[in-house]
CSV table of C-alpha atoms in Angstrom, one decimal:
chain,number,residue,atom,x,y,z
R,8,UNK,CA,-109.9,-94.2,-101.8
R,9,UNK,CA,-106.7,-92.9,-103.3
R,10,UNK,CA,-102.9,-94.6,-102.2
R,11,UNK,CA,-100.0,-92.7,-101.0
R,12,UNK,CA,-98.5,-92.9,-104.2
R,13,UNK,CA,-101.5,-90.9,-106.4
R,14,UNK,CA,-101.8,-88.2,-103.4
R,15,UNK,CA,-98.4,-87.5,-103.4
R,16,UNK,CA,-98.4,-87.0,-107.3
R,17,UNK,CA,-101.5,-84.5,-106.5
R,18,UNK,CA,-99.0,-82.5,-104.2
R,19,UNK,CA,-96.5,-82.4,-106.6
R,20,UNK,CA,-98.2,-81.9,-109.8
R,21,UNK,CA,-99.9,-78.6,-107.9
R,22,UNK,CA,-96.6,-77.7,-107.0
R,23,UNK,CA,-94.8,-78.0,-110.1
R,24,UNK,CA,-97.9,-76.6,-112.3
R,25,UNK,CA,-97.8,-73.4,-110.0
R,26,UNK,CA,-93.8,-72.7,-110.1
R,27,UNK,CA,-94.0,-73.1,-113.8
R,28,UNK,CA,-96.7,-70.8,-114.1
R,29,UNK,CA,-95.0,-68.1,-111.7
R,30,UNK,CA,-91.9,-68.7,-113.5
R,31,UNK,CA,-92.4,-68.1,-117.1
R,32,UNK,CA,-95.5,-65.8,-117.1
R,33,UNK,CA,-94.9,-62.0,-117.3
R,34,UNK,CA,-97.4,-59.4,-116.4
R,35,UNK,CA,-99.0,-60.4,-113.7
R,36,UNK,CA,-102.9,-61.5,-112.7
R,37,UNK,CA,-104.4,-60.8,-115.5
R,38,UNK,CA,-102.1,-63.0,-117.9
R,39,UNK,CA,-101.3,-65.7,-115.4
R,40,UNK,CA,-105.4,-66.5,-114.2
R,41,UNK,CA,-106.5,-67.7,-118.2
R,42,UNK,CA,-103.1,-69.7,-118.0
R,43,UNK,CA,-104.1,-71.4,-115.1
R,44,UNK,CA,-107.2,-72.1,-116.2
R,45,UNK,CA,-106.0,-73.9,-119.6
R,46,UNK,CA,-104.0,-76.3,-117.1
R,47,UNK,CA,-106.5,-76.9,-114.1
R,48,UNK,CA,-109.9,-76.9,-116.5
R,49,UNK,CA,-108.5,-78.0,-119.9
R,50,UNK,CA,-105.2,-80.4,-119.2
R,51,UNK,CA,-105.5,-82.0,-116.0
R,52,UNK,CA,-109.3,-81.7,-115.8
R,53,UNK,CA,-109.5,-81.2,-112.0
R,54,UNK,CA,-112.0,-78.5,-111.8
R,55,UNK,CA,-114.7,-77.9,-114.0
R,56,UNK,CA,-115.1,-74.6,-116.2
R,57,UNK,CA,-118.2,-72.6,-114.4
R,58,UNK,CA,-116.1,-73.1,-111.7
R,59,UNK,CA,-113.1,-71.9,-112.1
R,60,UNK,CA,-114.7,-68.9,-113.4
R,61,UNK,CA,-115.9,-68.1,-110.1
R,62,UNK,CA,-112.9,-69.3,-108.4
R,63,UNK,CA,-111.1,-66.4,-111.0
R,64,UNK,CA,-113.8,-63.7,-109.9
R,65,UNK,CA,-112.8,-64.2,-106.5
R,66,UNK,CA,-109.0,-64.2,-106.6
R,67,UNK,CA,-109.7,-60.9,-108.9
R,68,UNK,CA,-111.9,-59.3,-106.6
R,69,UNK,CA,-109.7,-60.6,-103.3
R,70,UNK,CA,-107.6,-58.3,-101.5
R,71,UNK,CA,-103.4,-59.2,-102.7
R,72,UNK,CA,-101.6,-60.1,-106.1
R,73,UNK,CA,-104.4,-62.2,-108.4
R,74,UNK,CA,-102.0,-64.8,-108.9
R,75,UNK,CA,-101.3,-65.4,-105.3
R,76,UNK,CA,-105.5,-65.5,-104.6
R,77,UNK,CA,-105.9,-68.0,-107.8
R,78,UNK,CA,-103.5,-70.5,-107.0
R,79,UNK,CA,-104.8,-70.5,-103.6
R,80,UNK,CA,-108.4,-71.1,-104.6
R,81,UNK,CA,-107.2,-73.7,-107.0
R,82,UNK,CA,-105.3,-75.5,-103.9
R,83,UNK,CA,-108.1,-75.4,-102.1
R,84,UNK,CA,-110.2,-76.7,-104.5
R,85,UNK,CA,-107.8,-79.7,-105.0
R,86,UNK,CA,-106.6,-80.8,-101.8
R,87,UNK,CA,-107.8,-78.2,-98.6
R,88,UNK,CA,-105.8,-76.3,-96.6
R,89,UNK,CA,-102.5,-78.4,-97.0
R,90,UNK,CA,-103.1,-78.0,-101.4
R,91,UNK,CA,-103.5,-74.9,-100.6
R,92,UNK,CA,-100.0,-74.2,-99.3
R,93,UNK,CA,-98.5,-76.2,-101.8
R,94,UNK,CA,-99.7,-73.7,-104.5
R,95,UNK,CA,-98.8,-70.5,-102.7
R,96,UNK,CA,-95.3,-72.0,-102.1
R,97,UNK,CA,-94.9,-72.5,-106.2
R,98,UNK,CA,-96.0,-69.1,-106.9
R,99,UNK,CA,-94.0,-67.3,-104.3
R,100,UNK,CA,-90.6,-69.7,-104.8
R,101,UNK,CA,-90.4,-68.1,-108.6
R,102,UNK,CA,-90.3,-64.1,-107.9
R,103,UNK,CA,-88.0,-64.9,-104.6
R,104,UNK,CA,-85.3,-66.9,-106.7
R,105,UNK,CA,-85.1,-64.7,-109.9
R,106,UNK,CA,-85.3,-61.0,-108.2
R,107,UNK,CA,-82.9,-61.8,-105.7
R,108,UNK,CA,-80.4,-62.4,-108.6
R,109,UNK,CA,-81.7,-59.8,-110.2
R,110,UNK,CA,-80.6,-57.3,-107.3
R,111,UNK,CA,-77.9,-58.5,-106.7
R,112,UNK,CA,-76.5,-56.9,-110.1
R,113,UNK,CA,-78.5,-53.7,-109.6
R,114,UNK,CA,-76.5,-51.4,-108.8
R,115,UNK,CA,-73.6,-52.4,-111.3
R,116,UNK,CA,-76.1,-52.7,-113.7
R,117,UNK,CA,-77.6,-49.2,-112.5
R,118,UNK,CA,-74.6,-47.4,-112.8
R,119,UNK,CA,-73.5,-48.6,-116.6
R,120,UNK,CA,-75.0,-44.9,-118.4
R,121,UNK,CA,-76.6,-47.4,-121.0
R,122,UNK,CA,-78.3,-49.2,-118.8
R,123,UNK,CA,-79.6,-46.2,-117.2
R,124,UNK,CA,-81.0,-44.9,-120.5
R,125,UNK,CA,-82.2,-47.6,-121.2
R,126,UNK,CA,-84.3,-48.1,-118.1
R,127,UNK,CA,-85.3,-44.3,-118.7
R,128,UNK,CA,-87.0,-45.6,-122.0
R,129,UNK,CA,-88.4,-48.7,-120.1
R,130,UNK,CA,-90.0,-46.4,-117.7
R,131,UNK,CA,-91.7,-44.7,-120.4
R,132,UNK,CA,-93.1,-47.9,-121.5
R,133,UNK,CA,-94.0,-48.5,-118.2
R,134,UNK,CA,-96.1,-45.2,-117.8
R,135,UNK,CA,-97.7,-45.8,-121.7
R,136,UNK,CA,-98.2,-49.1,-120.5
R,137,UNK,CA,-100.3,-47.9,-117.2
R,138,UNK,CA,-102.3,-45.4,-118.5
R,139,UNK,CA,-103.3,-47.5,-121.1
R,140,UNK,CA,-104.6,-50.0,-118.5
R,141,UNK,CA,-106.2,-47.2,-116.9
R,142,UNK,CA,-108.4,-45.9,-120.0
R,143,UNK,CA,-109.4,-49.7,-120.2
R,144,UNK,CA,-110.7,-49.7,-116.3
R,145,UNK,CA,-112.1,-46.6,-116.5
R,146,UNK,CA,-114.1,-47.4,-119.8
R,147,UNK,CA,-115.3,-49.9,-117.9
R,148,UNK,CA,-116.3,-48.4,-114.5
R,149,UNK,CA,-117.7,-45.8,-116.6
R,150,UNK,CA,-120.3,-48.3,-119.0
R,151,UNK,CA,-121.9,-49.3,-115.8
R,152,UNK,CA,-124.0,-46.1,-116.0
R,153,UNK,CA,-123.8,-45.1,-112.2
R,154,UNK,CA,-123.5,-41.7,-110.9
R,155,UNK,CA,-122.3,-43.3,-108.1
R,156,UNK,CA,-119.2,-45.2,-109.3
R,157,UNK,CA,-118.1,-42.2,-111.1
R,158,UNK,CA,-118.1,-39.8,-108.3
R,159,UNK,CA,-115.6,-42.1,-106.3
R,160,UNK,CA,-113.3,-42.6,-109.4
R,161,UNK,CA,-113.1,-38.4,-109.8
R,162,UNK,CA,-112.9,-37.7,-105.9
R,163,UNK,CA,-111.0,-41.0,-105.2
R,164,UNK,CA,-108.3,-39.3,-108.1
R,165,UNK,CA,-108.4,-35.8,-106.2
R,166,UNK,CA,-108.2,-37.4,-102.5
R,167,UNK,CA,-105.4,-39.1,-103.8
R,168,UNK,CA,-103.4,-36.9,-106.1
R,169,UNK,CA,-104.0,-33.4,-104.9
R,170,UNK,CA,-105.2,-33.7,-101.0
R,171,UNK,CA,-102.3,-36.1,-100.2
R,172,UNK,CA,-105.0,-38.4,-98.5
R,173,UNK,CA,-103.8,-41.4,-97.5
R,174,UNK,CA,-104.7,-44.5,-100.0
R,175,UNK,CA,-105.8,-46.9,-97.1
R,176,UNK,CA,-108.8,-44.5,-95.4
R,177,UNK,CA,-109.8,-43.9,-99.3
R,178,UNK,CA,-110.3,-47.7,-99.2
R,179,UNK,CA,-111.7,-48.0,-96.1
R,180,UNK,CA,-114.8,-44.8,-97.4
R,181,UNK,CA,-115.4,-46.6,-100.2
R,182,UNK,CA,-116.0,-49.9,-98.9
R,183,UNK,CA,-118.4,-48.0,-96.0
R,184,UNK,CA,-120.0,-46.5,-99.5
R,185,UNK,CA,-119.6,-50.0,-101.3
R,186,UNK,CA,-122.1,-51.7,-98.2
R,187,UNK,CA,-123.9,-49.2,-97.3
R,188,UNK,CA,-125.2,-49.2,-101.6
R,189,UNK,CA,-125.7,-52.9,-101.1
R,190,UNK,CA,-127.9,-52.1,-97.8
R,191,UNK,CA,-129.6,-49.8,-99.1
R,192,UNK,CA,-130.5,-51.4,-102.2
R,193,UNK,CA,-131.6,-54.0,-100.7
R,194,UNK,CA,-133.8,-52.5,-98.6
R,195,UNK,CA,-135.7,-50.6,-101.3
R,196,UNK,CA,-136.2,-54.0,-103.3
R,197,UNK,CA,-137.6,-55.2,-100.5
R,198,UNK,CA,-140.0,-52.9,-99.7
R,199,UNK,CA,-140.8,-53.5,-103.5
R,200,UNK,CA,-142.1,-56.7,-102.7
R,201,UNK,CA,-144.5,-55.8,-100.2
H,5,UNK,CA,-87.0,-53.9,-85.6
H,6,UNK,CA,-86.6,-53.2,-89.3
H,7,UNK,CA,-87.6,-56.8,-90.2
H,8,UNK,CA,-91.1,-56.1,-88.2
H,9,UNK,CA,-91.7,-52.8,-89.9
H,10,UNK,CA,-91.0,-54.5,-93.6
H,11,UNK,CA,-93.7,-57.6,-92.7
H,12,UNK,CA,-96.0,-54.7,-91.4
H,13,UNK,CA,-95.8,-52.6,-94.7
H,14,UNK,CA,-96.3,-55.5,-97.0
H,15,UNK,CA,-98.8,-57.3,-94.8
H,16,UNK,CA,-101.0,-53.8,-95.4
H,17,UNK,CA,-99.6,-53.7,-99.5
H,18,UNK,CA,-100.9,-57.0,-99.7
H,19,UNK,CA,-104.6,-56.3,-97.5
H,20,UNK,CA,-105.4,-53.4,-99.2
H,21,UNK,CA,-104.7,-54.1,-102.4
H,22,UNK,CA,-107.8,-55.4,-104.2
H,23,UNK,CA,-107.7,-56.1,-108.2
H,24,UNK,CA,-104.0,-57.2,-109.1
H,25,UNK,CA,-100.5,-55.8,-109.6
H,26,UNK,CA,-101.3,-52.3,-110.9
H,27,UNK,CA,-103.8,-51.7,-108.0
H,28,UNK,CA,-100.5,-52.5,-105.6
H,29,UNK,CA,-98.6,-49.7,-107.5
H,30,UNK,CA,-99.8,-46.8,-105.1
H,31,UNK,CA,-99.6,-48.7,-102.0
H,32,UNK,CA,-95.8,-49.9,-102.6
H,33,UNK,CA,-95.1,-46.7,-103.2
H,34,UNK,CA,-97.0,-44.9,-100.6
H,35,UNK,CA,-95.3,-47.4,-98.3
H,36,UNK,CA,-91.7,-47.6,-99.5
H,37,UNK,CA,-91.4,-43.9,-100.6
H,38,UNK,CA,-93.5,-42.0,-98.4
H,39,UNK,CA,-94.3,-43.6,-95.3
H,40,UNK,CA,-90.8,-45.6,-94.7
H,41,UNK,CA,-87.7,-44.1,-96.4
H,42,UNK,CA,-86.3,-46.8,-97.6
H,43,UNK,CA,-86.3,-46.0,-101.8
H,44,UNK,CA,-85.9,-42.8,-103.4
H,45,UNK,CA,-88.8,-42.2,-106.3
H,46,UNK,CA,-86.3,-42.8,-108.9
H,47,UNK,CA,-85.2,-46.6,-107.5
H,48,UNK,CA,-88.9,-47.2,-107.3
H,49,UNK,CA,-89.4,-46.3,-111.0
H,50,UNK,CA,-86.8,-49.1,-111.3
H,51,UNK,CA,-88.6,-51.7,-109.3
H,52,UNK,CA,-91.6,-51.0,-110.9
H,53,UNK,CA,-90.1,-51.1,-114.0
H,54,UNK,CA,-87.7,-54.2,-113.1
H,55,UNK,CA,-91.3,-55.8,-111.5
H,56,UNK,CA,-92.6,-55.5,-115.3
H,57,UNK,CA,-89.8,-56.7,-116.8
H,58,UNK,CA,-89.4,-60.0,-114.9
H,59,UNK,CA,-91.8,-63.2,-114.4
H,60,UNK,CA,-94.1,-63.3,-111.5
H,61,UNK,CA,-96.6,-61.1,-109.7
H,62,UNK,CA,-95.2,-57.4,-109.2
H,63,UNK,CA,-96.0,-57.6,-105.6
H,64,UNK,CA,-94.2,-60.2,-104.7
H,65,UNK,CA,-91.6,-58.6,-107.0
H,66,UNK,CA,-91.4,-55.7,-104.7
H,67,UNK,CA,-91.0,-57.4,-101.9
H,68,UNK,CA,-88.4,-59.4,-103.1
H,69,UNK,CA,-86.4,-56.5,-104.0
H,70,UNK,CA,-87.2,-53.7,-101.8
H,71,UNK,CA,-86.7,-56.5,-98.3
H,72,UNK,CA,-83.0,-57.7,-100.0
H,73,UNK,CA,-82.4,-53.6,-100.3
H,74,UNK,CA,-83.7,-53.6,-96.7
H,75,UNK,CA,-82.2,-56.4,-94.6
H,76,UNK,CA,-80.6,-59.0,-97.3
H,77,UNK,CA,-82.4,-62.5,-97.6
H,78,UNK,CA,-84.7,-62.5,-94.2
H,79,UNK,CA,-86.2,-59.4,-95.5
H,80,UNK,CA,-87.0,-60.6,-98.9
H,81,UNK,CA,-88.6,-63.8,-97.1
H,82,UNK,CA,-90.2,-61.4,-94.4
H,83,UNK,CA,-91.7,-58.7,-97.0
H,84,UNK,CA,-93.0,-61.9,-99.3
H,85,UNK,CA,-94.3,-63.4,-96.2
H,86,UNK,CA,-96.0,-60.3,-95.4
H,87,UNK,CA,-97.4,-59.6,-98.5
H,88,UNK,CA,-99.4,-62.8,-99.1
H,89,UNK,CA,-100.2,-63.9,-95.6
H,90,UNK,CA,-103.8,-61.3,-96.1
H,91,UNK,CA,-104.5,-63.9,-99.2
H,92,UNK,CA,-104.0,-66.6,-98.0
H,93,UNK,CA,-106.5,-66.2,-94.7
H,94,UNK,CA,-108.8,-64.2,-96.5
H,95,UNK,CA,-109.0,-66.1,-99.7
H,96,UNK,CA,-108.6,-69.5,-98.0
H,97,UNK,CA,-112.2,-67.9,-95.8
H,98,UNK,CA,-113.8,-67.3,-98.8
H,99,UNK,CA,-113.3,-70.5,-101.0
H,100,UNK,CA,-115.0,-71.7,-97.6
H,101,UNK,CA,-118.2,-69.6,-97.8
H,102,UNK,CA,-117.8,-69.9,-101.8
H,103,UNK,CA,-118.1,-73.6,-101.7
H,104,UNK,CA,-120.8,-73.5,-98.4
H,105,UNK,CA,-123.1,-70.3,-100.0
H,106,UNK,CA,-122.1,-69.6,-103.5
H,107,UNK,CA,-122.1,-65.7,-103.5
H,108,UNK,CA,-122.2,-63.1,-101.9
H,109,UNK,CA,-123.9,-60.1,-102.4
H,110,UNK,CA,-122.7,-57.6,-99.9
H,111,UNK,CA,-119.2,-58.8,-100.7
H,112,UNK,CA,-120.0,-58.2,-104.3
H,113,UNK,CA,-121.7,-54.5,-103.5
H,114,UNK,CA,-118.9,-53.5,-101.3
H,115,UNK,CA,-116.0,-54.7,-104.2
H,116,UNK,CA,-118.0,-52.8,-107.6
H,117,UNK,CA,-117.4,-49.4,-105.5
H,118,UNK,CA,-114.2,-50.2,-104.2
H,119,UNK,CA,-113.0,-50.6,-108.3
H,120,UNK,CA,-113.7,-47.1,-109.4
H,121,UNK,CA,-111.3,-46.2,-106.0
H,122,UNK,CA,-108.8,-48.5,-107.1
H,123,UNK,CA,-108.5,-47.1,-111.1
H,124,UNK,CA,-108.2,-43.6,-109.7
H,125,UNK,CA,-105.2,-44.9,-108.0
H,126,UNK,CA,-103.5,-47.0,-110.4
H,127,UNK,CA,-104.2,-43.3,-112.4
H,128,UNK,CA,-102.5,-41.3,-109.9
H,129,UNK,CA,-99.3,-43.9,-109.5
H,130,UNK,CA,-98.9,-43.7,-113.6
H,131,UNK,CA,-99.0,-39.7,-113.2
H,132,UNK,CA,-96.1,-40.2,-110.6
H,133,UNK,CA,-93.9,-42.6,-113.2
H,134,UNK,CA,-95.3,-40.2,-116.1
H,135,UNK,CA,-93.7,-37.1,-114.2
H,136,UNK,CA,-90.6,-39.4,-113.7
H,137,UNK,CA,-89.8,-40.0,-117.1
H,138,UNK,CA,-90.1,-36.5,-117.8
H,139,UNK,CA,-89.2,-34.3,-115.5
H,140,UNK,CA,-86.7,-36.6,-113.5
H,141,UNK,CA,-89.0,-36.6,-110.5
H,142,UNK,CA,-92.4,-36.9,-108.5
H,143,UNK,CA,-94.4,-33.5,-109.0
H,144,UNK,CA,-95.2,-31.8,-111.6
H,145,UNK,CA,-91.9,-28.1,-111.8
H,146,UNK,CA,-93.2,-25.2,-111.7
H,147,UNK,CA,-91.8,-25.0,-115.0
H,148,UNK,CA,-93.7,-27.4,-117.4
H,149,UNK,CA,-92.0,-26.5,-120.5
H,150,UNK,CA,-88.6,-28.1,-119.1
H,151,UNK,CA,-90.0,-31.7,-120.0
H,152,UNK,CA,-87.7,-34.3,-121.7
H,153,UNK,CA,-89.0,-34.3,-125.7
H,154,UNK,CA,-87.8,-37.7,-126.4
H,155,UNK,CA,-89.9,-39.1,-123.1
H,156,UNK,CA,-92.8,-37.7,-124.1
H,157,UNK,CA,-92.5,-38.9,-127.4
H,158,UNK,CA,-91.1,-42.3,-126.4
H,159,UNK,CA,-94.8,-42.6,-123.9
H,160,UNK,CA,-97.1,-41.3,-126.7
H,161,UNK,CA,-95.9,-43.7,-129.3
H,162,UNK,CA,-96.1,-46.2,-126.4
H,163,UNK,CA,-99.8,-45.2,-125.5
H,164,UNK,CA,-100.5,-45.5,-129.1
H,165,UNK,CA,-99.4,-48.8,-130.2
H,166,UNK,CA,-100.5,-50.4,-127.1
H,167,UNK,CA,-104.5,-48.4,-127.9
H,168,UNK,CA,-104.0,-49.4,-131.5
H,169,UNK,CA,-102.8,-53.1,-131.9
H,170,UNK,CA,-103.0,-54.2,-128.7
H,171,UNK,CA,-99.7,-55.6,-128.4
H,172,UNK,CA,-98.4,-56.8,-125.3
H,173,UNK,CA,-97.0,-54.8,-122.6
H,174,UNK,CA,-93.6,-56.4,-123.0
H,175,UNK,CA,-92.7,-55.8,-126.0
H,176,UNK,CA,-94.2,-51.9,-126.1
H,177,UNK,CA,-91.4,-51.4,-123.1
H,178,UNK,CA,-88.5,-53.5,-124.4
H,179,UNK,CA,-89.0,-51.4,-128.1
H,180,UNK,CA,-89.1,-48.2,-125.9
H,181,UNK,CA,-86.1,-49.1,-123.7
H,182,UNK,CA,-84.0,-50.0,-127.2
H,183,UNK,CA,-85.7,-46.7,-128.8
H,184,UNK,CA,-84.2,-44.9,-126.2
H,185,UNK,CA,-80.6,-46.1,-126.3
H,186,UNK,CA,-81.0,-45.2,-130.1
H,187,UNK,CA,-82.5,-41.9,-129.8
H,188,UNK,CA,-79.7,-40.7,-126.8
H,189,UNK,CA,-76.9,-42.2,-128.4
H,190,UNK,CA,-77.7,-40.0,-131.8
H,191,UNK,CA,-78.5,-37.0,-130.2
């Protein structure tokens, strides 16, 4: 049985590991899931390695921003529904504080010309920094070898970019495609075994 | 009435937006830009860039910005609220079945085809920021020999240090952003 005292700590350690983690890491999922990792797995010692890298394949593979879906498994995992909300509330609390201050200079900031070239050069490390994240993805799509995949990446791009088709009913074709796949894969294996 | 439409946009950024902040790109802006007109594609380059520059996921980021921009502090609060509130029923379901049947494989079938989708998307939102940078807007002119030089340089010396030494994204933008005030101030 735990006291008051050690489930309170719980609450707030979750709490506090979460907003720090939101607070100071930059860039998004990708960087802030191995971070959270190296505090739940390796420092605290709460949840156990093969674990947490499922926990990480589902908040990646979850629809919403990774970091959001990680800290909620990792709430979960912890203390339920009630950790749970603790975590989200850490990761949200960062991002609310720092770009509401952020807008609030915006437009003086916007209208300085040296900001404003300077935010043109930003942009273009924005757009280097994207496509460079998007020769990595497509590498990768690509390595798994299936005709399949590839057609939706080329058509997905042309329904997209060309057709003006809207991004949610892509989704919503490719996860018909995505289960119907699944189906009929398994259907075929199973006729293998009789 | 606004405050419903903002939770309604980002609850549908936040649903449909599977594999982390770049796979939001496309639906923010699809949302924001074309749907609602509530940001012009040049203050969503900012966001976007501003969402890279600070802490924190870029979703949430958005929101933030684009619901202060909207309705003040309730629309920040509404948009964040919105985009999370798909995580947290959908995740919270599936650390259930997780932790009661360990794997899924329709889940898992339905998510490898749903990638390819979503990198065809994050590749059409980077054409739309490319296009910004160097032609000052959305589309590709008529006239394709009117790009800015020192953007296309500024993105191909980007592209290539990022390819070559792997450096982080941060830095590659903050050396383009002071680049840039160099370069213009020169010329």
């Amino acid at each position: 049985m735990q006291n008051k005292k050690e489930v309170k700590n719980k609450y707030l350690n979750l709490f506090l590991s979460t907003f720090k983690l939101s607070a100071f890491t930059f860039g998004g999922g990708f960087v802030i899931v191995p971070l959270m990792k190296k505090r739940f797995v390796d420092e605290l010692g709460w949840i156990d390695e093969q674990e947490m890298l499922d926990l990480i394949a589902i908040s990646q593979s979850s629809p919403g921003p990774i970091a959001v879906n990680a800290s909620i498994l990792v709430g979960y995992r912890v203390a339920g529904v009630p950790g749970a909300l603790v975590t989200v509330f850490g990761t949200v609390l960062p991002p609310l504080i720092i770009i509401s201050i952020v807008s609030l200079f915006y437009q003086a900031f916007r209208d300085n010309p040296l900001v404003s070239i300077a935010m043109k050069g930003l942009l273009c490390g924005v757009t280097a920094v994207i496509f460079d994240v998007v020769i990595k993805l497509a590498s990768q799509v690509l390595k798994k070898k299936r005709l399949l995949y590839a057609a939706i990446m080329l058509l997905s791009f042309a329904a997209v970019r060309f057709l003006g088709i809207n991004i949610v009913i892509v989704i919503l074709l490719c996860i018909a495609a995505g289960a119907a796949d699944t189906l009929l894969k398994k259907k075929a294996s199973g006729e293998d075994k009789k | 009435m606004i405050l419903l439409e903002l939770f309604w946009s980002f609850f549908q950024i936040g649903l449909f937006s599977v594999g982390g902040g770049y796979a939001a790109v496309p639906l923010i802006q699809n949302q924001v830009v074309d749907v609602h007109p509530w940001l012009t594609m040049g203050q969503f380059a900012d966001i976007m860039t501003i969402a890279e520059m600070t802490p924190g996921p870029v979703t949430l980021n958005a929101a933030t910005f684009v619901g202060i921009r909207i309705a003040g502090i309730p629309g920040a609060l509404i948009a964040t609220f919105g985009s999370i509130i798909p995580s947290c029923i959908i995740v919270t379901t599936l650390a259930w079945a997780y932790y009661k049947y360990r794997g899924l494989s329709l889940m898992q079938g339905i998510l490898a085809s749903l990638r390819p989708a979503v990198v065809a998307m994050i590749a059409s939102a980077g054409f739309s920021l490319f296009t910004m940078a160097v032609y000052g807007q959305r589309h590709l002119p008529p006239d394709i020999l009117s790009a800015d030089p020192v953007a296309l340089i500024l993105i191909a010396a980007g592209f290539f240090v990022l390819r070559k030494w792997k450096h982080g994204p941060i830095l590659v933008m903050g050396c383009c952003g002071a680049a840039a005030l160099l370069i213009y101030s020169i010329l």
